[in-house]
Amino acid sequence: MSGAEAFVPTPLMLSDSARKRINALMDEENNPALKLRVYVTGGGCSGFQYGFDFADGVAEDDTVIEFGSATLVVDPLSYQYLVGSTVDYEEGLAGARFRVQNPNATTTCGCGASFMV
């Protein structure tokens, strides 16, 4: 006889470099309430694409994940695609950007901005 297994999804994670960048932007804007909103929309070359925005407030149904003074905000539709992901910040020859390392993505585009599940 088989039994049901409990499953607790891994929430979104934030890399040290992303946390430092969010804190730096909070200082630059002189706004300690600044939060990084991460979202998923349809589009991109692989079907879905990631988006980032900064917000002061949150909606009633948003998920708020705090990492010390740095905070991520995710809407409920996007959260289901992002569970277990890590939000990172990188600087390189192509510029500086936030990016998502998503273990749920079955296909990603070359730039890493879009994905398919």
C-alpha positions as a printed NumPy array, in Angstrom:
array([[  0.   ,   0.   ,   0.   ],
       [  1.455,   3.352,  -0.954],
       [  1.054,   6.461,   1.136],
       [  0.943,  10.099,   0.236],
       [  4.196,  11.98 ,   0.538],
       [  4.431,  15.523,   1.805],
       [  6.087,  17.955,  -0.562],
       [  7.231,  21.394,   0.462],
       [  8.431,  23.438,  -2.535],
       [ 11.676,  25.323,  -2.239],
       [ 10.881,  29.028,  -2.243],
       [ 12.655,  31.557,  -4.386],
       [ 16.244,  32.217,  -3.386],
       [ 18.328,  35.361,  -3.776],
       [ 22.062,  35.241,  -4.498],
       [ 24.485,  37.362,  -2.511],
       [ 25.251,  39.503,  -5.575],
       [ 21.534,  40.177,  -6.173],
       [ 20.997,  40.998,  -2.501],
       [ 23.932,  43.436,  -2.563],
       [ 22.629,  45.101,  -5.745],
       [ 19.128,  45.538,  -4.295],
       [ 20.62 ,  47.06 ,  -1.148],
       [ 22.798,  49.391,  -3.258],
       [ 19.753,  50.532,  -5.242],
       [ 17.831,  51.131,  -2.018],
       [ 20.701,  53.349,  -0.855],
       [ 20.975,  55.163,  -4.216],
       [ 17.24 ,  55.883,  -4.242],
       [ 17.235,  56.657,  -0.511],
       [ 14.229,  54.325,  -0.27 ],
       [ 14.428,  51.495,   2.3  ],
       [ 10.991,  50.24 ,   1.159],
       [ 12.229,  49.408,  -2.37 ],
       [ 11.547,  45.777,  -3.374],
       [ 12.525,  43.741,  -6.432],
       [  9.434,  42.43 ,  -8.229],
       [ 10.089,  39.287, -10.286],
       [  7.431,  38.188, -12.767],
       [  6.777,  35.884, -15.7  ],
       [  4.914,  36.901, -18.855],
       [  4.117,  35.153, -22.102],
       [  6.519,  35.834, -24.928],
       [ 10.19 ,  35.607, -25.689],
       [ 11.694,  33.049, -28.021],
       [ 10.962,  30.124, -25.672],
       [  7.363,  30.849, -24.623],
       [  7.716,  32.692, -21.305],
       [  9.998,  35.516, -20.29 ],
       [ 11.215,  36.913, -16.991],
       [ 10.662,  40.482, -15.967],
       [ 12.009,  42.645, -13.165],
       [ 10.718,  45.869, -11.71 ],
       [ 11.195,  47.849,  -8.53 ],
       [  8.205,  48.621,  -6.369],
       [  7.503,  50.325,  -3.061],
       [  4.302,  48.452,  -2.321],
       [  2.818,  45.006,  -2.726],
       [ -0.601,  43.711,  -3.75 ],
       [ -2.711,  41.733,  -1.3  ],
       [ -2.093,  38.441,  -3.129],
       [  1.673,  38.926,  -3.715],
       [  4.224,  36.637,  -2.112],
       [  6.856,  38.614,  -0.229],
       [ 10.188,  36.91 ,   0.486],
       [ 12.651,  38.758,   2.69 ],
       [ 16.408,  38.253,   2.674],
       [ 17.563,  40.582,   5.422],
       [ 16.931,  44.081,   4.113],
       [ 16.481,  42.905,   0.49 ],
       [ 12.978,  41.795,  -0.5  ],
       [ 11.543,  39.906,  -3.488],
       [  7.894,  40.287,  -4.487],
       [  6.147,  37.785,  -6.781],
       [  2.553,  37.709,  -8.019],
       [  0.667,  34.387,  -7.635],
       [  0.629,  33.542, -11.353],
       [  4.392,  34.025, -11.704],
       [  5.225,  32.248,  -8.448],
       [  4.176,  28.848,  -9.781],
       [  6.802,  29.114, -12.546],
       [  9.523,  30.405, -10.216],
       [  9.348,  27.995,  -7.247],
       [ 12.842,  26.674,  -6.565],
       [ 14.562,  29.36 ,  -8.667],
       [ 17.408,  31.64 ,  -7.677],
       [ 17.434,  35.311,  -8.62 ],
       [ 20.993,  36.396,  -9.384],
       [ 22.707,  39.608, -10.485],
       [ 25.632,  39.578, -12.883],
       [ 27.893,  42.12 , -14.49 ],
       [ 29.861,  41.29 , -17.609],
       [ 30.698,  42.297, -21.149],
       [ 27.01 ,  42.155, -22.105],
       [ 26.132,  44.584, -19.294],
       [ 24.612,  44.214, -15.87 ],
       [ 21.343,  42.42 , -15.206],
       [ 19.233,  40.41 , -12.852],
       [ 18.64 ,  36.864, -14.079],
       [ 16.737,  33.79 , -12.947],
       [ 18.304,  30.362, -12.577],
       [ 15.188,  28.214, -12.921],
       [ 15.39 ,  24.431, -12.368],
       [ 11.827,  24.092, -13.742],
       [ 12.772,  25.375, -17.2  ],
       [ 13.027,  22.618, -19.802],
       [ 14.296,  24.991, -22.488],
       [ 15.896,  28.419, -22.278],
       [ 16.994,  30.881, -24.917],
       [ 20.62 ,  31.834, -25.405],
       [ 20.361,  35.049, -23.411],
       [ 18.52 ,  33.364, -20.529],
       [ 15.645,  35.849, -20.579],
       [ 12.99 ,  33.402, -21.8  ],
       [ 12.136,  29.806, -21.003],
       [  9.702,  26.937, -21.445],
       [  8.366,  24.551, -18.778]])
